[in-house]
CSV table of C-alpha atoms in Angstrom, one decimal:
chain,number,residue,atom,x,y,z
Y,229,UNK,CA,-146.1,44.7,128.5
Y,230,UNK,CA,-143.9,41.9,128.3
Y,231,UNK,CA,-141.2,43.7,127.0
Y,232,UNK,CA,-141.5,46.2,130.0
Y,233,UNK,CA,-141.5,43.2,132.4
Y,234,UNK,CA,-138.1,41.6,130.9
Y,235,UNK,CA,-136.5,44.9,130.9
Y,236,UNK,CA,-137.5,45.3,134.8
Y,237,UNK,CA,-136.1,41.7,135.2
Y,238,UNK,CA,-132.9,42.5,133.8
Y,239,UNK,CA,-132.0,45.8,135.5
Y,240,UNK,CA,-132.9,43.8,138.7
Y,241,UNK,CA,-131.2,41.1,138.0
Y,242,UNK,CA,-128.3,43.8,137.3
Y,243,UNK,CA,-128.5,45.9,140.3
Y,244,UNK,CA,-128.3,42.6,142.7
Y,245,UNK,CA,-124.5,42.3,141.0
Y,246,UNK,CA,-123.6,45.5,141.9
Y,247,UNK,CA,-124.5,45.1,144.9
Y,248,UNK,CA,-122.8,41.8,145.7
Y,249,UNK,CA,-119.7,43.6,144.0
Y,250,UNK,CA,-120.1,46.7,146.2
Y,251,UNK,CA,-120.2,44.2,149.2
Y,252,UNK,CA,-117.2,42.3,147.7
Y,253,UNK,CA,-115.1,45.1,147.4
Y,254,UNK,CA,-115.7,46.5,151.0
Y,255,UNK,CA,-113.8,43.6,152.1
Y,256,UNK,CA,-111.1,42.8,149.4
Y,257,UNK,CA,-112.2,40.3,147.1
Y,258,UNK,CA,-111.4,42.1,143.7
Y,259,UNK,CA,-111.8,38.8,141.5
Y,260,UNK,CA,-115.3,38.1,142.6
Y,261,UNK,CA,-116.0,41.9,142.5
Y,262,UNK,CA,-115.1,42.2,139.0
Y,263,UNK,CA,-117.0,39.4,138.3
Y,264,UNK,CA,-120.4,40.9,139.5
Y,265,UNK,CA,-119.3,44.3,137.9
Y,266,UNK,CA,-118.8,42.6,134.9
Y,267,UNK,CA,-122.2,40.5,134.6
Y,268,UNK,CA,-124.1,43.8,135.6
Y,269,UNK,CA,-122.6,46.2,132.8
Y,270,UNK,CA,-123.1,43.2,129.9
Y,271,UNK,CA,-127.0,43.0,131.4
Y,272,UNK,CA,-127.7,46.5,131.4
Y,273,UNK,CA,-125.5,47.2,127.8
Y,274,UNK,CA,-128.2,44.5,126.2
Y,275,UNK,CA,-131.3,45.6,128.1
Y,276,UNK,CA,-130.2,49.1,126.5
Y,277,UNK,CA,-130.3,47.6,122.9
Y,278,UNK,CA,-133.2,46.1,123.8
Y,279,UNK,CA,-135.2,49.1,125.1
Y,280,UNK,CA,-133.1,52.3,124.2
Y,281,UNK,CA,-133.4,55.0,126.6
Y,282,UNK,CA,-134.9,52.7,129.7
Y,283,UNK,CA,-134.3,55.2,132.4
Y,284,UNK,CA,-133.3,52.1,135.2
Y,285,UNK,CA,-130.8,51.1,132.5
Y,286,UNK,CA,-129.3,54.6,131.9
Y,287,UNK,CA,-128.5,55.2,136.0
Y,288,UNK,CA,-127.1,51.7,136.2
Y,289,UNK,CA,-124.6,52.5,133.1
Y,290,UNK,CA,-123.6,56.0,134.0
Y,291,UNK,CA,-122.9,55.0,137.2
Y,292,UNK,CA,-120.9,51.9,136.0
Y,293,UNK,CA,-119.2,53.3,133.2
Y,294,UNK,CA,-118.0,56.5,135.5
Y,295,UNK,CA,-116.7,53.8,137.8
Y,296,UNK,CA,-115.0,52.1,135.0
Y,297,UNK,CA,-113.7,55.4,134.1
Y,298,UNK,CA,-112.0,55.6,137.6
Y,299,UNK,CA,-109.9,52.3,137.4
Y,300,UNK,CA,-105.9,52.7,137.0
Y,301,UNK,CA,-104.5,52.1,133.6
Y,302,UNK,CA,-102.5,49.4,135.6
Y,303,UNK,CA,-105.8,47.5,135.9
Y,304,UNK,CA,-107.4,48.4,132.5
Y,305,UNK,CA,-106.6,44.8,131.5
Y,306,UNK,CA,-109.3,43.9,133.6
Y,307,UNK,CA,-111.8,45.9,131.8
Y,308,UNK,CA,-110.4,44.8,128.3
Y,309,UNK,CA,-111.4,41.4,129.6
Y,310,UNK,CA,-114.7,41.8,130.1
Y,311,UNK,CA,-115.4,44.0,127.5
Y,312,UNK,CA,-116.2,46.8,129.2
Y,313,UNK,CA,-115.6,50.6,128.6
Y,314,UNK,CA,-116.5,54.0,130.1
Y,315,UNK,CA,-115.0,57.2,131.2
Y,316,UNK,CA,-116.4,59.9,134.0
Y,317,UNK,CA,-117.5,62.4,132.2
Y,318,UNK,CA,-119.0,59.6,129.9
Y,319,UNK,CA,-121.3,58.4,132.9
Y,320,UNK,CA,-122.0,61.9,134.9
Y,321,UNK,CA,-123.6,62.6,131.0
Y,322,UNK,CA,-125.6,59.7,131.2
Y,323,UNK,CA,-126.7,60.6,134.9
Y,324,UNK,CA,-128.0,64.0,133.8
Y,325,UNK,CA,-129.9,62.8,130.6
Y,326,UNK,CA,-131.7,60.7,133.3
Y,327,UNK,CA,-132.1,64.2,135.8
Y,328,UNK,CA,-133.4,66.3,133.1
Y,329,UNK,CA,-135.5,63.7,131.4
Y,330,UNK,CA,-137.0,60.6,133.7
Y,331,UNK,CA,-139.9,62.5,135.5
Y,332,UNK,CA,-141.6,63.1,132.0
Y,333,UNK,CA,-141.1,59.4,131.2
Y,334,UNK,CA,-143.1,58.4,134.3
Y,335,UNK,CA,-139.5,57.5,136.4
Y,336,UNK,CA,-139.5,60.1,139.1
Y,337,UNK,CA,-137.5,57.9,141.3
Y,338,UNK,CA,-134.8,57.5,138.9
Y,339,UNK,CA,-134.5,61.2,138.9
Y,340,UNK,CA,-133.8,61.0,142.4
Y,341,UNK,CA,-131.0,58.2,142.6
Y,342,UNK,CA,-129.4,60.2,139.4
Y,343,UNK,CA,-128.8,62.9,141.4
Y,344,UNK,CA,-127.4,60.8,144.3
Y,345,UNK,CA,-124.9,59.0,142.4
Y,346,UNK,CA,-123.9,62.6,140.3
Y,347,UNK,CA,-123.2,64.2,144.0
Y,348,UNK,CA,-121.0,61.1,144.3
Y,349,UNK,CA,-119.1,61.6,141.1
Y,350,UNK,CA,-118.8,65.6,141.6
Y,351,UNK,CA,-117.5,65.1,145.1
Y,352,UNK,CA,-115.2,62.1,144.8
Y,353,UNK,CA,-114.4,61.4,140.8
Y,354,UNK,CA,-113.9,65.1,139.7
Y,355,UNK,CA,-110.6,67.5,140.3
Y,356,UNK,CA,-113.0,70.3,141.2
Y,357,UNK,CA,-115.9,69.8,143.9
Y,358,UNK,CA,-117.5,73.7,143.2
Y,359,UNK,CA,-118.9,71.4,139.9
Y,360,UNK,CA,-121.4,70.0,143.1
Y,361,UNK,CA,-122.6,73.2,143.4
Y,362,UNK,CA,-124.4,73.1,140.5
Y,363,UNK,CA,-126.7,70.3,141.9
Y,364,UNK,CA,-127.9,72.4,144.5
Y,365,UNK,CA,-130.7,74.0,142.8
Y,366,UNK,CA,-131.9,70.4,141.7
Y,367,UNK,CA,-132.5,69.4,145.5
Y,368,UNK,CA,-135.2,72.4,145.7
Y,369,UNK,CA,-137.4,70.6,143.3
Y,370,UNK,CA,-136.9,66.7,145.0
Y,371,UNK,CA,-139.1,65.2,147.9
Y,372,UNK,CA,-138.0,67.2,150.6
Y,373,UNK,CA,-138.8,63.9,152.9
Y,374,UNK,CA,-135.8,62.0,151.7
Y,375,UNK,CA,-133.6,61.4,153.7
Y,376,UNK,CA,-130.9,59.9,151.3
Y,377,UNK,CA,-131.2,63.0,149.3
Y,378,UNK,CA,-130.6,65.3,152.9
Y,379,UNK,CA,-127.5,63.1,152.8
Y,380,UNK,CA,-126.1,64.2,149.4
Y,381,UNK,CA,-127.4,67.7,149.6
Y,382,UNK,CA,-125.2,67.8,153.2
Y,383,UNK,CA,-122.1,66.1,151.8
Y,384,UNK,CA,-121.8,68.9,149.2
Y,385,UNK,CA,-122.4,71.9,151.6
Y,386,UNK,CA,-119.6,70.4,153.7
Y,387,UNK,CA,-117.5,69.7,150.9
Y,388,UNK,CA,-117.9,73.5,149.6
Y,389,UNK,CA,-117.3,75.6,153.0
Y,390,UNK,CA,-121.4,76.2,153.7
Y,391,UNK,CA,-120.8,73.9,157.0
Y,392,UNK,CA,-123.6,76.2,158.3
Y,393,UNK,CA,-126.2,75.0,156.1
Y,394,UNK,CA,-125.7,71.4,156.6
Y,395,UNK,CA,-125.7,72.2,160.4
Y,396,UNK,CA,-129.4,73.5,159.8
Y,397,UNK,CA,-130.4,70.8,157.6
Y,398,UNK,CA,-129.3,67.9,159.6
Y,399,UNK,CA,-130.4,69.3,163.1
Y,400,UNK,CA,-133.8,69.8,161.6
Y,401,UNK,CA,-133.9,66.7,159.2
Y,402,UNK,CA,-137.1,65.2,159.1
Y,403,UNK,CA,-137.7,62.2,161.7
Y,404,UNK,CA,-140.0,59.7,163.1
Y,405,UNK,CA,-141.7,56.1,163.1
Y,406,UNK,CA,-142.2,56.2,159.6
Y,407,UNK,CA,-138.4,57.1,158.6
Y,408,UNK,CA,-135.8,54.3,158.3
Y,409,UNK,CA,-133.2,54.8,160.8
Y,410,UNK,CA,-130.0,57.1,159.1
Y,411,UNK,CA,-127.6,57.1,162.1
Y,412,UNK,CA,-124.8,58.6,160.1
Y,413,UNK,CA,-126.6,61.4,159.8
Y,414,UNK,CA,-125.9,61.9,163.6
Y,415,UNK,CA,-122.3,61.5,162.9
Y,416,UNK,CA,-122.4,63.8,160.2
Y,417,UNK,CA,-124.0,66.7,162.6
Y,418,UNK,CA,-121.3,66.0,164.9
Y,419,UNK,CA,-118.5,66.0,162.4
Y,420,UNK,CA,-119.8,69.9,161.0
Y,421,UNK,CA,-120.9,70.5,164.9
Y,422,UNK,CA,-116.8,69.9,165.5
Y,423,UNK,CA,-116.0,72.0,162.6
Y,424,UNK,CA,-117.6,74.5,164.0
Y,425,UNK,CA,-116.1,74.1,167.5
Y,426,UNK,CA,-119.6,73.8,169.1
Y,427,UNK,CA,-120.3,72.9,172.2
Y,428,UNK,CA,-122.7,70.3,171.8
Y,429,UNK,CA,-120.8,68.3,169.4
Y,430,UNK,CA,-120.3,65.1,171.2
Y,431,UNK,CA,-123.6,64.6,171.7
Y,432,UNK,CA,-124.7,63.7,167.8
Y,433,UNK,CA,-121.3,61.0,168.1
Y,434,UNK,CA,-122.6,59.7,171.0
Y,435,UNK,CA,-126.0,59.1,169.7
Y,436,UNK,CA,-124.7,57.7,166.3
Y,437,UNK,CA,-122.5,54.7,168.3
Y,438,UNK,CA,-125.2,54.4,171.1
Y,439,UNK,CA,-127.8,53.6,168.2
Y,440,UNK,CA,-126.1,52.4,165.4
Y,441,UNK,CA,-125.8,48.3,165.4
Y,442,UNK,CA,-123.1,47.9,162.6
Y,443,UNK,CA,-119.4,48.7,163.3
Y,444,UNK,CA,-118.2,51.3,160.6
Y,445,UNK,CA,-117.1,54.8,161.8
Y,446,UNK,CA,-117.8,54.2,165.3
Y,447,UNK,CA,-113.9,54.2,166.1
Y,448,UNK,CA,-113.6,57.3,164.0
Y,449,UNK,CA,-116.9,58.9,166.3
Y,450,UNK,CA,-114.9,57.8,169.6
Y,451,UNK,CA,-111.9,59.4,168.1
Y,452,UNK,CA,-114.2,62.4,167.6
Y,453,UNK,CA,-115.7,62.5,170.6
Y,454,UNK,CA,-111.9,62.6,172.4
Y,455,UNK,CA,-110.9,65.7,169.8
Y,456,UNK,CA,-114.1,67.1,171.6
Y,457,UNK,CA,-112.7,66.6,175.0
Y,458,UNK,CA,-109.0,68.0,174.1
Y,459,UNK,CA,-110.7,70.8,173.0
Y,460,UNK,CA,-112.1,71.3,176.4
Y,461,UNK,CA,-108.8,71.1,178.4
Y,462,UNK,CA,-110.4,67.7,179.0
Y,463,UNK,CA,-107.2,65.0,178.6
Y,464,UNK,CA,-108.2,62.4,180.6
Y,465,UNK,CA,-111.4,61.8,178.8
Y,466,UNK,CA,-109.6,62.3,175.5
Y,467,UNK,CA,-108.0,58.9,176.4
Y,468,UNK,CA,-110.9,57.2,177.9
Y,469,UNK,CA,-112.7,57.7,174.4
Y,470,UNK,CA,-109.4,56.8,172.5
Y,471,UNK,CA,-109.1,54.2,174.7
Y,472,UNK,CA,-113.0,53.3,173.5
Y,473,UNK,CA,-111.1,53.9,169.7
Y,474,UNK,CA,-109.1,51.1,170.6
Y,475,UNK,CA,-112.0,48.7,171.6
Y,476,UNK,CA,-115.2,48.9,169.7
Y,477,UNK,CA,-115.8,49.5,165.8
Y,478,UNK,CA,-114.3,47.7,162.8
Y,479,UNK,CA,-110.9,48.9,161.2
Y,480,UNK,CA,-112.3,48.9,157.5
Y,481,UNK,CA,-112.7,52.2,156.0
Y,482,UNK,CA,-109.8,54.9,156.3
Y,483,UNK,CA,-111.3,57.3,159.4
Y,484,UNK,CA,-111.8,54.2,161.6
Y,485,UNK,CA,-108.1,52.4,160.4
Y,486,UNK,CA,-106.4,56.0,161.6
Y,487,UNK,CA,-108.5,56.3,164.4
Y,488,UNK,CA,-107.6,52.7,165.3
Y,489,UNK,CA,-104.0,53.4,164.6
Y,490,UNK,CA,-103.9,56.6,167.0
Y,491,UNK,CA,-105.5,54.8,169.7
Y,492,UNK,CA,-103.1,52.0,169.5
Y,493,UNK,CA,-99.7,54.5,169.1
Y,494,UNK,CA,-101.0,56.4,171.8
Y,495,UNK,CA,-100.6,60.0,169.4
Y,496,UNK,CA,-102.3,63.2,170.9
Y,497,UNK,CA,-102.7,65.8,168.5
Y,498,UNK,CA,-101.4,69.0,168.4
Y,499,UNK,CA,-104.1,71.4,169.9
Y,500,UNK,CA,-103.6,74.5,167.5
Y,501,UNK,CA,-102.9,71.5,164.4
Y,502,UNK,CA,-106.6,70.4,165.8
Y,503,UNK,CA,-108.3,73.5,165.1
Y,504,UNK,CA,-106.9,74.6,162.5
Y,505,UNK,CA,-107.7,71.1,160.7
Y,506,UNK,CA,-111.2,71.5,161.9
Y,507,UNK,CA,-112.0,75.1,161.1
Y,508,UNK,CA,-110.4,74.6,157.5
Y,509,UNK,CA,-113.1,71.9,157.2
Y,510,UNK,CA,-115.7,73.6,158.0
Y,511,UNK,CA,-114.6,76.4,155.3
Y,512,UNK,CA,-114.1,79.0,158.2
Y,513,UNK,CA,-110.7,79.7,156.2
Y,514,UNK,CA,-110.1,83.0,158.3
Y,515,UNK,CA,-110.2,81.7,161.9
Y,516,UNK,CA,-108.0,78.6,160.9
Y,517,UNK,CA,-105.6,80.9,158.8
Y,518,UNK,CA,-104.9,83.1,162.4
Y,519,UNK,CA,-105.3,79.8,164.3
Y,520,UNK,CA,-102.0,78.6,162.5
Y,521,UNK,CA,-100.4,82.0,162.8
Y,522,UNK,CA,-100.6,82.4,166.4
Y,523,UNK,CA,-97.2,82.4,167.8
Y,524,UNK,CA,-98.1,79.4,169.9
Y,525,UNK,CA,-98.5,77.0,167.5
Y,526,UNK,CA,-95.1,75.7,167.1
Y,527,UNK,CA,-94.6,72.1,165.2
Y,528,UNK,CA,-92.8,69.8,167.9
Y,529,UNK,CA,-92.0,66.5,166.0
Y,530,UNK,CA,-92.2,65.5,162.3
Y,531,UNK,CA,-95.8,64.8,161.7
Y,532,UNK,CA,-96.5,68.4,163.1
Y,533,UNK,CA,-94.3,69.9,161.1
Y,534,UNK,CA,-95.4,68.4,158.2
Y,535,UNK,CA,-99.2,69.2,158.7
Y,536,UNK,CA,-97.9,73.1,159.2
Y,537,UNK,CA,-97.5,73.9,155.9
Y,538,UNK,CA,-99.4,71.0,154.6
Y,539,UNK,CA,-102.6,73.5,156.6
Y,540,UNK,CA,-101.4,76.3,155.2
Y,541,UNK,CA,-101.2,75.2,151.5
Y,542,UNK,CA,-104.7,73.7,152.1
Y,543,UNK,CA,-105.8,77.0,153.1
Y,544,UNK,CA,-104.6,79.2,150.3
Y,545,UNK,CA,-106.1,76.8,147.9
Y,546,UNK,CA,-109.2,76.8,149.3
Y,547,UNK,CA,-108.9,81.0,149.4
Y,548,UNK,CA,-107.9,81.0,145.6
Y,549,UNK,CA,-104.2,81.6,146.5
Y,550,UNK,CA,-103.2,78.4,144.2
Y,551,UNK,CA,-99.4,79.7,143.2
Y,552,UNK,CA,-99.2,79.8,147.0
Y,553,UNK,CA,-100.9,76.9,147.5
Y,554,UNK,CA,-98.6,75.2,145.1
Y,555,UNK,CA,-95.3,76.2,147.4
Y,556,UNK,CA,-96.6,75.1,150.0
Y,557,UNK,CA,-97.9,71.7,148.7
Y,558,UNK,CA,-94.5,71.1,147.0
Y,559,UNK,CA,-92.7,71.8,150.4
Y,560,UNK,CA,-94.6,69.3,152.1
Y,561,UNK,CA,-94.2,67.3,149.2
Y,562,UNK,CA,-90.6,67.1,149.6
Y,563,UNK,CA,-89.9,66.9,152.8
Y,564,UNK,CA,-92.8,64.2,153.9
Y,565,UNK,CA,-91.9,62.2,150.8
Y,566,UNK,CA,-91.0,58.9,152.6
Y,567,UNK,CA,-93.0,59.6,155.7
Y,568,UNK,CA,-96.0,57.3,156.3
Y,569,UNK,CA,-98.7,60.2,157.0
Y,570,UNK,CA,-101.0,61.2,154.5
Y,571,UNK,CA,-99.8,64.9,153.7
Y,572,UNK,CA,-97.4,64.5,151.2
Y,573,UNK,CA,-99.5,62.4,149.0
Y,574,UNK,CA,-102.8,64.5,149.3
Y,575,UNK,CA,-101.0,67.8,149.0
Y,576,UNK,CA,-99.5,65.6,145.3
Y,577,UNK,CA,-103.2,65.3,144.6
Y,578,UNK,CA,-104.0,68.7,145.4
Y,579,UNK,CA,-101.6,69.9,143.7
Y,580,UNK,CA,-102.6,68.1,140.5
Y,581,UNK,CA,-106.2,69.1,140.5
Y,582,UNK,CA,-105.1,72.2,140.5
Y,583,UNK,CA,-102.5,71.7,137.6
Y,584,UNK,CA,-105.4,70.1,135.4
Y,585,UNK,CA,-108.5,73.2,136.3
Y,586,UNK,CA,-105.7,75.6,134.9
Y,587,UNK,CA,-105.3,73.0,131.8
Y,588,UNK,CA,-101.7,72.7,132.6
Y,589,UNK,CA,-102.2,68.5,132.0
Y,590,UNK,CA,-98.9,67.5,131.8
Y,591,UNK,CA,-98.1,68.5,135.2
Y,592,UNK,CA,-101.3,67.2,136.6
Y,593,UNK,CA,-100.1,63.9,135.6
Y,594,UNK,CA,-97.2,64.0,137.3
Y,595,UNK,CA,-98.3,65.2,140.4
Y,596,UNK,CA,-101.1,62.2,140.3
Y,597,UNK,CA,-98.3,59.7,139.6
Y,598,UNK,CA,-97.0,61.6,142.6
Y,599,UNK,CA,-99.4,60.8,145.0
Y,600,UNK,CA,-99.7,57.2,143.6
Y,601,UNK,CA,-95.9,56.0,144.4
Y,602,UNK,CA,-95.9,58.0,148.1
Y,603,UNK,CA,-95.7,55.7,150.7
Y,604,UNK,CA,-98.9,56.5,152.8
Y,605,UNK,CA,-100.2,54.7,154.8
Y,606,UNK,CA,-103.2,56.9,156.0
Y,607,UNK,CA,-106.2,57.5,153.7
Y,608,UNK,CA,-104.2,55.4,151.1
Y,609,UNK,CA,-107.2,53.8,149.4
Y,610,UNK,CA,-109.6,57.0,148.7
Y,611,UNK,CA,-106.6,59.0,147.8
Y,612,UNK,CA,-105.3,56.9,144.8
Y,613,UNK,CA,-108.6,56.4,143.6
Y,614,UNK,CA,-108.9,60.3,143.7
Y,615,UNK,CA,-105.4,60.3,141.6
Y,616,UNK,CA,-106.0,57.4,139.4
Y,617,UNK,CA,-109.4,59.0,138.5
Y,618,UNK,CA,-107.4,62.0,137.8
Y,619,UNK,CA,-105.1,60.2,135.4
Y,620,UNK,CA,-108.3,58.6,133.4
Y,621,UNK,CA,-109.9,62.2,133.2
Y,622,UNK,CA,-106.7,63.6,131.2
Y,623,UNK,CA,-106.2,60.7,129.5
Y,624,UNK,CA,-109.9,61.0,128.4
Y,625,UNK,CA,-109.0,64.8,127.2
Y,626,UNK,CA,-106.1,63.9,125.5
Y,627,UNK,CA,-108.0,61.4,123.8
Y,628,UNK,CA,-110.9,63.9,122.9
Y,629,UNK,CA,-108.6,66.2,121.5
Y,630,UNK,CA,-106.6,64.4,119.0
């Protein structure tokens, strides 16, 4: 018994450092987050020799030493001086020991945060999200109540073109006094309500910022809410919520920082560029493929006619069409090379996902040092984690193979 209680104490005691180094890297301070990161992984390493197979322990690890896996080779001194190691694949292995085991070990609830943290590895750590898919079935079996899992489940339909489903599920998502409050799930609705060109889509934004108290994504949801408006022939009240953009929210994570930047450059988007964008990410690939090809969507100034092709490549890829794909990424590669937008350096990272599914490594690395030296200033900070967990994964293979 005591032994149980020191092992509980431990991954407590290890889980408060990763959340003070979560909260430390949301607003810059590296040193300190190390720090935590650090203290958590050493805790959780001995609490593992101490009681092998502790199911708290083994979702702590795999999620730590997939993170670890994730860090630049530019910054692996840092993990060389604290001792710690891990790879990806290393810690999405751990994560499914934990799935397919922890309910017959009396930890059903590790089961469930397993499968939360492996959606977020699939989606964000791995060159192919259709891996997510797999999950899927998994959900059917979980407490249907949970909100956080409705989350994950949603975040992978959206990520693999099945917009539709996630419309069903977060319309009809559980609710009431005895649910915590989830506002972003409002402002996920709206996003695959957009997607979908609906016509109620501004009402889920303008319940998530009317309700939610903190200030992350609410300039993104006003910038929404005005992409809802153009959309209507409506651009006057495109600007008042831009104008909104401008005023309320913080300018942390990367949707609010463009949004913030839009509203203060004053930049309307192209309307065809707008639906095009929005029906590719919803995975209606067909409607945005003849939104592009209309004749009256003609590129007017360098962004737009960087985001053309940049569309288009996106498109094909998603279709299966990667030697197409590839053109087109390498075109917009090319010519957006020292532009400040976001295209050149995610169709690089695109392009090297493909590259490493087909097995074709040495190119993938390139085209993820690619996407590393652009000069972007959009999305810069979840794209180069994207690449530099791309560079770890081959480096990982390389390693496995010799």
């Amino acid at each position: 018994a005591t032994a149980a209680i020191d092992a509980r104490v431990n991954d407590l005691l290890a889980r408060m450092n990763l959340q003070w180094a979560f909260a430390q890297l949301k607003f810059g301070g590296y040193l300190n987050a190390a720090l935590d990161i650090s203290r958590a992984y050493h805790l959780l390493e001995d609490n593992a020799g101490l009681h092998p197979g502790f199911p708290p322990d083994q979702v702590g690890l795999g999620l730590l030493h997939a993170l670890i896996g994730s860090i630049p080779e530019s910054y692996r001194w840092i993990t060389g001086l604290f001792s710690m190691e891990g790879s990806v694949e290393e810690g999405r292995k751990e994560l499914m020991q934990v799935l397919l085991t922890a309910g017959e070990e009396g930890f059903p609830g590790q089961r469930e945060e397993a499968l939360f943290f492996l959606t977020y590895i699939d989606l964000n750590l791995q060159p192919d999200k259709e891996r997510s898919l797999e999950l899927l079935p998994v959900f059917d079996n979980m407490d249907g109540e949970s909100l956080l899992l409705l989350f994950a489940k949603v975040r992978i339909l959206m990520q693999n073109a099945r917009n539709d489903e996630a419309i069903e599920l977060l319309v009809n998502r559980p609710a009431g006094k005895e649910y915590h409050p989830f506002y972003y799930l409002d402002y996920l609705a709206g996003q695959a309500k957009l997607n979908r060109l609906d016509p109620d889509a501004n009402r889920y934004f303008l319940r998530y910022v009317t309700n939610f108290r903190g200030n992350s994504y609410v300039k993104a949801a006003y910038q929404k809410v005005a992409w809802y408006w153009l959309l209507q022939g409506e651009p006057d009240k495109y600007h008042d919520q831009m104008e909104k953009a401008l005023r309320y929210g913080d300018a942390i994570t990367d949707a609010d920082r463009i949004a913030y930047s839009d509203a203060l450059t004053g930049t309307v988007p192209d309307l065809c560029l707008l639906k095009a964008r929005l029906l590719f990410d919803g995975g209606y690939y067909q409607e945005a493929d003849s939104t592009l090809k209309d004749a009256a969507c003609m590129p007017e100034n360098k962004r737009d006619s960087l985001e053309w092709p940049y569309r288009m490549g996106r498109i094909l890829h998603a279709s299966g069409n990667q030697a197409a794909a590839l053109e087109y990424y390498d075109r917009v590669i090319i010519e957006g090379a020292e532009e400040p937008y976001y295209f050149a350096a995610n169709a690089a990272l695109q392009s090297g996902n493909i590259y490493e599914t087909m097995g074709e490594h040495d190119k993938a690395v390139t085209y993820y040092r690619k996407c590393l030296k652009l000069p972007n200033e959009e999305y810069r900070a979840s794209l180069q984690q994207k690449a530099r967990a791309g560079l770890n994964r081959i480096r990982e293979k390389k390693k496995d193979a010799q």
